[in-house]
Amino acid sequence: MSASIPACGPPNLGNKMKPIMQSSQAENVGKPKSAPGRSMQSTQKEFLAGLLSQRKAMFGAILLAIFILAAIFAPLIAPGDPTRFVGRQNQPPSAEHWLGTTGQGQDVLAQLVIGSRVSLLVGFTVGLLITLLGLAIGMTAGYLGGIVDGLLNVLTNVFLIIPALPLLITLASFLPPGIATVTFVLTITSWAWPARVFRSQTLSLREKDFVAASIVSGESTFRIIFSEILPNMMSLVVSSFFGNVIYAIGADVGLAFLGFENVTTVSWGTMLYWAQNNSALLQGAWWTFVPPGLCVALVAFATTLLIYAVDEVTNPRLKTEKEITAVLKKYRITTKRATPVIRDPAG
Amino acid sequence: MKYLLRHLGLYLLAIWVSLTLNFLLPRTMPGNPVSALIGRMHGKFSPDQIEALKKAYGFTNAPVLQQYFDYLTHALRGDFGLSISAYPAKVSTIISTALMWTILLGLVTLLLSFLLGTVLGVIVSWRRGGFLDSVLPSLFNFIGSFPYFFLAMLALFILGFTLNWFPMSHAYSDLLSPGWTWEYIGSVIYHLIMPAGTVILVSVGGWLIGMRSTMIAVLAEDYIIMAEAKGLPQWQVMFKYAMRNAILPNFTQFGMSIGFILGGQILTEIVFSYPGLGFYLVRAVTAHDYPLMQALFLMITLAILVANFIVDLLYVRLDPRVRAA
Amino acid sequence: MALLDVKNLQVEYLTARGPVKAVDGISFNINPGEVVGLAGESGSGKSTAAHAILRILRSPAIITGGQALFGERDILSMSDEELEQFRWQNIAIVFQSAMNSLNPVMRIRDQLLDVMQQKGFSKSQALHRARNLFNLVGIEASRLDSYPHELSGGMRQRTVIAISLALSPDMLIMDEPTTALDVVVQKDILEQIAVLREKLGFSILFITHDLSLLVEFSTRILIMYAGQIVEQAPAYELFKNPLHPYTVGLMNSFPSISGDKHRLTGIAGSPPDMIAPPSGCRFHPRCPKAMPVCSQKTPVMKTVSEDHTVACHLY
């Protein structure tokens, strides 16, 4: 994977712990593509074309698409109620039950497929909500500046520094377990990281000439934010959205694992909850927890690839770095310390 | 110094927000500690006793502001009342041992993953396009995609259950009693390996990729070319010039990451039944033991803020430009 | 014998669009005690050539031909270890931006000491020498304890010069050392350098785009265009009698405070694309005196008068 990490979502509770740093693409976003705000179609086309030419993107997109399609067509793939009793408990994978049975005698594969609907739905919904909320707060703070910025900034920092999982647990414990609770608490606690990212991007865009021109020509604040600044942030918003989705899926699974989702719901997280509570590990029933965990990891990984691809397409510096590495490999130059001297005509 | 004061101010604000949140939540949300306790005791209390209990947990008839003030003063004194699930044990007693274990596990994982990730990041960035560079970041990226607790379960299953190489629960062998003996310390370390190992494995990737990122940016700077032109040996350029500068942005990230590592650690503690704050937090939630739960939340937050402050102090030492500001 | 003898140096940058030949066969030498100025516009390859001599060019640059003889040894065939030994002792370099050349988290003192201790000085010897160097460049020794950001622009440049002299090199490469400074400080620094040179006797390869600086300061001047040297002459001779149309254009681009008023003319056009440079003489698209042969044949360096060479079909 090349160079820097994109600034996507907040660190995953259950997954990557490290807050992903400021996107290298952030420095490049904001060059008004042709006439600012207009002729978006051509740049959008270039963007998609560039994206599709990346092998990583294709792999990530296909993998993600498989999961999404499986979730959509789940009732066709695994018909019936996934919680019904189908066989003896903790049976290893067999021809009849491809992934075996759970500690309650339910079909693991059926649960996995049906459960993907909840996990992905919550993940994408929360991811979207966090991105929108973060945009609203971040852009307001960044554009308006002054006291509004000061206050919103303090608010953002407080939410960033109070540890996420303990806060989530505390909040969720006062509410009835269920998807609504999980969605709610995740949304109101996790907007801070994207808000911070969007705020700093808005701040730097605000200083650009094309914004000054718009202000002078009398455009309303609303229009400036939506037609001038936002379009120039789109690639950042997209990669942030994907990052937030990864975070949300992980956090949802984490909360479900702790029992905050209604335990009668079927999702990847509750599957792990039951596996832990039925002491699957102590009974050697690895098929009850490995599949859901693996699915979460694969979805996260596929989305990460997409984020890298978006980053590469939008950051010319990254692109040229990749090209340079490829060119160097072609001439078989390994980076020694001093400038290499190659005298043959291959140069 | 302004830098430190600014951060300190933020931390104090965060503590206050946490305390206030703790105060408001039981009073605004559906759950209520006293009803929970009564529920537990299957309603064997007389109305007078119920009143006394309510008072003990701060639900007096006094005006809300008074209750708030009382609550704050109690909390600052370290008095969090009595636990419900372990009634009548004091919350503070339960917390103190748990705190110790969490800090031990936390310090070990934090330091080791930071060191490992940073050094690997430096090495990988030095030979860009080399073998390690093409393998390690992607590999750790993939490992980092797994939920902490899932890897913990996997490790527990493979290394603990199947291969029986490591103990599967607790902080030290049940056969031993705590004390400064080699046996005890050895047992503690032995029990640390799996929980710490899984958290480190998932976290290293983040540090590695972050360090690699900053190293690449630093290596493009002119003072690195100058160091090379001076004829300094490779290790000096790599560490004294490059790493010394590249590590700074990672330090500021460090502070924020602590919160998140601890989140993952909480989940890992559950899988391994490791008796830390996280472990008790979840038990408290299941038992609706709100006083314990809220105190644990506060403790965890406090631990993170303290850790953040220590990192800030370190950062000021490392970056001379900040001292001037 | 010349201190540094560069023969037919060629440097390429490998880009995805193809190799860009930034330096295409330049030859020159520098004798002990000389100040040789290397002038040309941005993109002419002068910095690239200078960095190539010390082999500190970054990827994707590669050196594809030529020699850089320092005495008997060819710098271009040295190994990493030999270069480590060679650098700074024999040739040192002063970069354009002093602020960027200094490690922001290390004290100045340590940045002076490390290169000396590397070559065998003891700590106290090195410290003593550091104080002397600072005296030489006119900074008080107490500033050794400072960090780079605590010094002014002029002080930083002097610091970098002091560091460059730490091992008493025979030659200094100065890459636009005053471009980033304001005019008054510029003059100060140049005077300082001249004084130091008198005292210590090192040669200088002075790179700049500002020809007016060189005329007073250097012994000889080389004019570089599009990766090639197009004219070479002693400083005064060049000033009095510029031969190559490009040199003439450069001279006319600078206003002079004294003397007759003359029209400022720039040089029409822009620097050529180095992936596919113009055929024949690279300057011909912009040359006011271009002839048909200029686009067909590349001119060779001819000696026109004593020590004055030029590559142009006019001669």
PDB file of C-alpha atoms in Angstrom, chain A residues 1-5 11-22 154 157-158 160-167 169-171 173-176 184 193 196 250 253-254 257-258 260 272 275-276 280-286 289-294 296-298 300-301 304 308 317 321 325 329 335-337, chain B residues 10-11 13-14 17-18 21-22 25-26 29-31 126-129 137-138 141-142 144-150 153-154 156-157 161 168 202-203 206-207 209-210 212-214 216 228 232-234 237 250 253 256-257 259-261 263-264 266-267 270-271 281-282 285 290 293-294 297 300-301 304-305 308:
ATOM      1  CA  MET A   1       0.000   0.000   0.000  1.00  0.00           C
ATOM      2  CA  SER A   2       1.473   3.293  -0.925  1.00  0.00           C
ATOM      3  CA  ALA A   3       2.177   6.323   1.173  1.00  0.00           C
ATOM      4  CA  SER A   4      -0.102   7.952   3.665  1.00  0.00           C
ATOM      5  CA  ILE A   5      -3.278   6.884   5.346  1.00  0.00           C
ATOM      6  CA  PRO A  11     -10.573   4.745  14.812  1.00  0.00           C
ATOM      7  CA  ASN A  12     -12.527   1.566  15.079  1.00  0.00           C
ATOM      8  CA  LEU A  13     -13.411   0.462  18.526  1.00  0.00           C
ATOM      9  CA  GLY A  14     -13.147  -3.150  17.640  1.00  0.00           C
ATOM     10  CA  ASN A  15     -10.752  -2.813  14.761  1.00  0.00           C
ATOM     11  CA  LYS A  16      -7.839  -0.547  13.979  1.00  0.00           C
ATOM     12  CA  MET A  17      -7.036   1.440  17.019  1.00  0.00           C
ATOM     13  CA  LYS A  18      -5.029   4.134  15.486  1.00  0.00           C
ATOM     14  CA  PRO A  19      -6.733   7.349  14.459  1.00  0.00           C
ATOM     15  CA  ILE A  20      -5.972   7.603  10.819  1.00  0.00           C
ATOM     16  CA  MET A  21      -4.059  10.694  10.070  1.00  0.00           C
ATOM     17  CA  GLN A  22      -4.735  13.659   7.935  1.00  0.00           C
ATOM     18  CA  VAL A 154     -14.164  22.803  22.190  1.00  0.00           C
ATOM     19  CA  ASN A 157     -12.330  18.118  21.245  1.00  0.00           C
ATOM     20  CA  VAL A 158     -14.206  17.039  24.341  1.00  0.00           C
ATOM     21  CA  LEU A 160     -12.731  13.281  20.845  1.00  0.00           C
ATOM     22  CA  ILE A 161     -10.941  12.899  24.088  1.00  0.00           C
ATOM     23  CA  ILE A 162     -13.569  11.133  26.141  1.00  0.00           C
ATOM     24  CA  PRO A 163     -12.958   7.469  25.362  1.00  0.00           C
ATOM     25  CA  ALA A 164     -15.485   6.139  22.907  1.00  0.00           C
ATOM     26  CA  LEU A 165     -16.278   2.656  24.086  1.00  0.00           C
ATOM     27  CA  PRO A 166     -16.780   3.446  27.775  1.00  0.00           C
ATOM     28  CA  LEU A 167     -18.980   6.379  26.790  1.00  0.00           C
ATOM     29  CA  ILE A 169     -21.409   1.566  27.114  1.00  0.00           C
ATOM     30  CA  THR A 170     -22.518   4.112  29.669  1.00  0.00           C
ATOM     31  CA  LEU A 171     -25.036   5.708  27.344  1.00  0.00           C
ATOM     32  CA  SER A 173     -26.836   0.926  29.350  1.00  0.00           C
ATOM     33  CA  PHE A 174     -29.607   3.376  30.147  1.00  0.00           C
ATOM     34  CA  LEU A 175     -31.541   2.549  27.020  1.00  0.00           C
ATOM     35  CA  PRO A 176     -33.323  -0.596  25.943  1.00  0.00           C
ATOM     36  CA  PHE A 184     -28.488   6.488  18.270  1.00  0.00           C
ATOM     37  CA  TRP A 193     -13.484  12.893  14.177  1.00  0.00           C
ATOM     38  CA  ARG A 196     -12.448  17.813  12.901  1.00  0.00           C
ATOM     39  CA  GLY A 250     -16.765  -2.415  13.969  1.00  0.00           C
ATOM     40  CA  VAL A 253     -20.204  -5.470  16.328  1.00  0.00           C
ATOM     41  CA  GLY A 254     -18.418  -4.458  19.494  1.00  0.00           C
ATOM     42  CA  PHE A 257     -20.785  -8.453  21.460  1.00  0.00           C
ATOM     43  CA  LEU A 258     -21.343  -6.760  24.783  1.00  0.00           C
ATOM     44  CA  PHE A 260     -26.370  -4.022  23.669  1.00  0.00           C
ATOM     45  CA  LEU A 272     -20.232 -13.364  18.424  1.00  0.00           C
ATOM     46  CA  ALA A 275     -20.523 -17.672  20.796  1.00  0.00           C
ATOM     47  CA  GLN A 276     -18.847 -16.036  23.771  1.00  0.00           C
ATOM     48  CA  ALA A 280     -17.991 -21.860  22.105  1.00  0.00           C
ATOM     49  CA  LEU A 281     -14.291 -21.621  22.591  1.00  0.00           C
ATOM     50  CA  LEU A 282     -14.247 -24.037  25.441  1.00  0.00           C
ATOM     51  CA  GLN A 283     -16.239 -26.480  23.392  1.00  0.00           C
ATOM     52  CA  GLY A 284     -14.051 -26.204  20.384  1.00  0.00           C
ATOM     53  CA  ALA A 285     -16.877 -24.827  18.241  1.00  0.00           C
ATOM     54  CA  TRP A 286     -14.762 -22.457  16.158  1.00  0.00           C
ATOM     55  CA  PHE A 289     -17.391 -17.345  15.857  1.00  0.00           C
ATOM     56  CA  VAL A 290     -14.842 -17.465  13.054  1.00  0.00           C
ATOM     57  CA  PRO A 291     -17.259 -16.798  10.143  1.00  0.00           C
ATOM     58  CA  PRO A 292     -18.841 -13.598  11.526  1.00  0.00           C
ATOM     59  CA  GLY A 293     -15.480 -12.211  12.624  1.00  0.00           C
ATOM     60  CA  LEU A 294     -13.958 -13.012   9.279  1.00  0.00           C
ATOM     61  CA  VAL A 296     -16.349  -8.143   9.508  1.00  0.00           C
ATOM     62  CA  ALA A 297     -12.645  -8.153   8.708  1.00  0.00           C
ATOM     63  CA  LEU A 298     -13.219  -8.733   5.014  1.00  0.00           C
ATOM     64  CA  ALA A 300     -13.422  -3.612   6.594  1.00  0.00           C
ATOM     65  CA  PHE A 301     -10.493  -4.616   4.429  1.00  0.00           C
ATOM     66  CA  THR A 304      -9.997   0.173   3.183  1.00  0.00           C
ATOM     67  CA  TYR A 308      -6.710   3.882  -0.724  1.00  0.00           C
ATOM     68  CA  ARG A 317       1.619  13.227  -5.598  1.00  0.00           C
ATOM     69  CA  GLU A 321       5.165   8.279  -6.383  1.00  0.00           C
ATOM     70  CA  THR A 325       8.469   3.271  -7.919  1.00  0.00           C
ATOM     71  CA  LYS A 329      11.699  -1.251 -10.523  1.00  0.00           C
ATOM     72  CA  THR A 335      17.298   2.996  -3.455  1.00  0.00           C
ATOM     73  CA  LYS A 336      20.798   3.112  -2.152  1.00  0.00           C
ATOM     74  CA  ARG A 337      21.889   6.253  -0.436  1.00  0.00           C
TER      75      ARG A 337
ATOM     76  CA  LEU B  10      -9.431  20.593  27.795  1.00  0.00           C
ATOM     77  CA  TYR B  11      -8.852  17.645  30.087  1.00  0.00           C
ATOM     78  CA  LEU B  13     -13.405  20.232  30.862  1.00  0.00           C
ATOM     79  CA  ALA B  14     -13.672  16.613  29.737  1.00  0.00           C
ATOM     80  CA  VAL B  17     -18.462  16.765  31.210  1.00  0.00           C
ATOM     81  CA  SER B  18     -18.078  13.117  32.239  1.00  0.00           C
ATOM     82  CA  LEU B  21     -23.069  13.170  32.209  1.00  0.00           C
ATOM     83  CA  ASN B  22     -22.901  10.641  35.006  1.00  0.00           C
ATOM     84  CA  LEU B  25     -28.032  10.139  32.796  1.00  0.00           C
ATOM     85  CA  PRO B  26     -29.828   8.275  35.609  1.00  0.00           C
ATOM     86  CA  MET B  29     -32.987   8.147  31.087  1.00  0.00           C
ATOM     87  CA  PRO B  30     -35.345   5.239  31.711  1.00  0.00           C
ATOM     88  CA  GLY B  31     -32.904   3.236  33.875  1.00  0.00           C
ATOM     89  CA  TRP B 126      14.094   3.633   4.751  1.00  0.00           C
ATOM     90  CA  ARG B 127      14.042   1.061   1.995  1.00  0.00           C
ATOM     91  CA  ARG B 128      10.964   2.109   0.116  1.00  0.00           C
ATOM     92  CA  GLY B 129       9.889  -0.269  -2.560  1.00  0.00           C
ATOM     93  CA  PRO B 137       2.002  -2.326   5.621  1.00  0.00           C
ATOM     94  CA  SER B 138      -0.528  -4.425   3.712  1.00  0.00           C
ATOM     95  CA  ASN B 141      -3.519  -3.398   7.475  1.00  0.00           C
ATOM     96  CA  PHE B 142      -5.297  -6.683   7.002  1.00  0.00           C
ATOM     97  CA  GLY B 144      -5.879  -4.453  11.782  1.00  0.00           C
ATOM     98  CA  SER B 145      -9.178  -5.000  10.007  1.00  0.00           C
ATOM     99  CA  PHE B 146     -10.112  -7.652  12.517  1.00  0.00           C
ATOM    100  CA  PRO B 147     -12.019  -6.632  15.618  1.00  0.00           C
ATOM    101  CA  TYR B 148      -9.775  -6.767  18.672  1.00  0.00           C
ATOM    102  CA  PHE B 149     -11.939  -9.187  20.510  1.00  0.00           C
ATOM    103  CA  PHE B 150     -12.249 -11.457  17.534  1.00  0.00           C
ATOM    104  CA  MET B 153     -11.152 -15.183  20.661  1.00  0.00           C
ATOM    105  CA  LEU B 154      -9.073 -16.699  17.902  1.00  0.00           C
ATOM    106  CA  LEU B 156      -7.767 -18.004  22.974  1.00  0.00           C
ATOM    107  CA  PHE B 157      -9.092 -20.823  20.869  1.00  0.00           C
ATOM    108  CA  PHE B 161      -7.800 -24.207  24.063  1.00  0.00           C
ATOM    109  CA  MET B 168      -7.036 -18.878  29.143  1.00  0.00           C
ATOM    110  CA  VAL B 202      -3.997  -5.255  16.035  1.00  0.00           C
ATOM    111  CA  SER B 203      -2.466  -1.930  17.049  1.00  0.00           C
ATOM    112  CA  GLY B 206      -1.594   1.701  12.961  1.00  0.00           C
ATOM    113  CA  TRP B 207       1.707   2.904  14.408  1.00  0.00           C
ATOM    114  CA  ILE B 209       1.683   2.931   8.851  1.00  0.00           C
ATOM    115  CA  GLY B 210       1.575   6.263  10.641  1.00  0.00           C
ATOM    116  CA  ARG B 212       5.999   5.276   7.691  1.00  0.00           C
ATOM    117  CA  SER B 213       3.839   8.131   6.519  1.00  0.00           C
ATOM    118  CA  THR B 214       5.634  10.757   8.559  1.00  0.00           C
ATOM    119  CA  ILE B 216       8.330   9.560   4.037  1.00  0.00           C
ATOM    120  CA  GLU B 228      23.688  12.961   3.801  1.00  0.00           C
ATOM    121  CA  LEU B 232      27.149  11.194   8.325  1.00  0.00           C
ATOM    122  CA  PRO B 233      26.709   7.435   8.740  1.00  0.00           C
ATOM    123  CA  GLN B 234      23.396   5.916   7.801  1.00  0.00           C
ATOM    124  CA  VAL B 237      20.747  10.181   9.453  1.00  0.00           C
ATOM    125  CA  ASN B 250       2.878  10.425  15.996  1.00  0.00           C
ATOM    126  CA  GLN B 253      -1.676  11.031  17.719  1.00  0.00           C
ATOM    127  CA  MET B 256      -5.805  10.305  21.072  1.00  0.00           C
ATOM    128  CA  SER B 257      -5.020   6.695  20.345  1.00  0.00           C
ATOM    129  CA  GLY B 259      -8.555   6.209  24.283  1.00  0.00           C
ATOM    130  CA  PHE B 260      -9.119   3.826  21.476  1.00  0.00           C
ATOM    131  CA  ILE B 261      -6.627   1.214  22.515  1.00  0.00           C
ATOM    132  CA  GLY B 263     -11.632   0.550  24.125  1.00  0.00           C
ATOM    133  CA  GLY B 264     -10.213  -2.467  22.376  1.00  0.00           C
ATOM    134  CA  ILE B 266     -11.891  -3.559  27.357  1.00  0.00           C
ATOM    135  CA  LEU B 267     -13.266  -6.032  24.896  1.00  0.00           C
ATOM    136  CA  ILE B 270     -13.762  -9.772  28.583  1.00  0.00           C
ATOM    137  CA  VAL B 271     -12.623 -12.520  26.295  1.00  0.00           C
ATOM    138  CA  LEU B 281     -17.558  -2.399  33.467  1.00  0.00           C
ATOM    139  CA  VAL B 282     -19.368  -4.947  31.389  1.00  0.00           C
ATOM    140  CA  VAL B 285     -23.788  -3.205  33.002  1.00  0.00           C
ATOM    141  CA  TYR B 290     -25.059   1.831  37.934  1.00  0.00           C
ATOM    142  CA  MET B 293     -20.581   1.413  36.143  1.00  0.00           C
ATOM    143  CA  GLN B 294     -20.449   5.170  36.338  1.00  0.00           C
ATOM    144  CA  PHE B 297     -16.495   5.110  33.274  1.00  0.00           C
ATOM    145  CA  ILE B 300     -11.290   4.989  32.563  1.00  0.00           C
ATOM    146  CA  THR B 301     -11.738   8.545  31.348  1.00  0.00           C
ATOM    147  CA  ILE B 304      -6.859   8.333  29.602  1.00  0.00           C
ATOM    148  CA  LEU B 305      -6.654  12.007  30.397  1.00  0.00           C
ATOM    149  CA  ASN B 308      -2.689  12.163  27.502  1.00  0.00           C
TER     150      ASN B 308
END
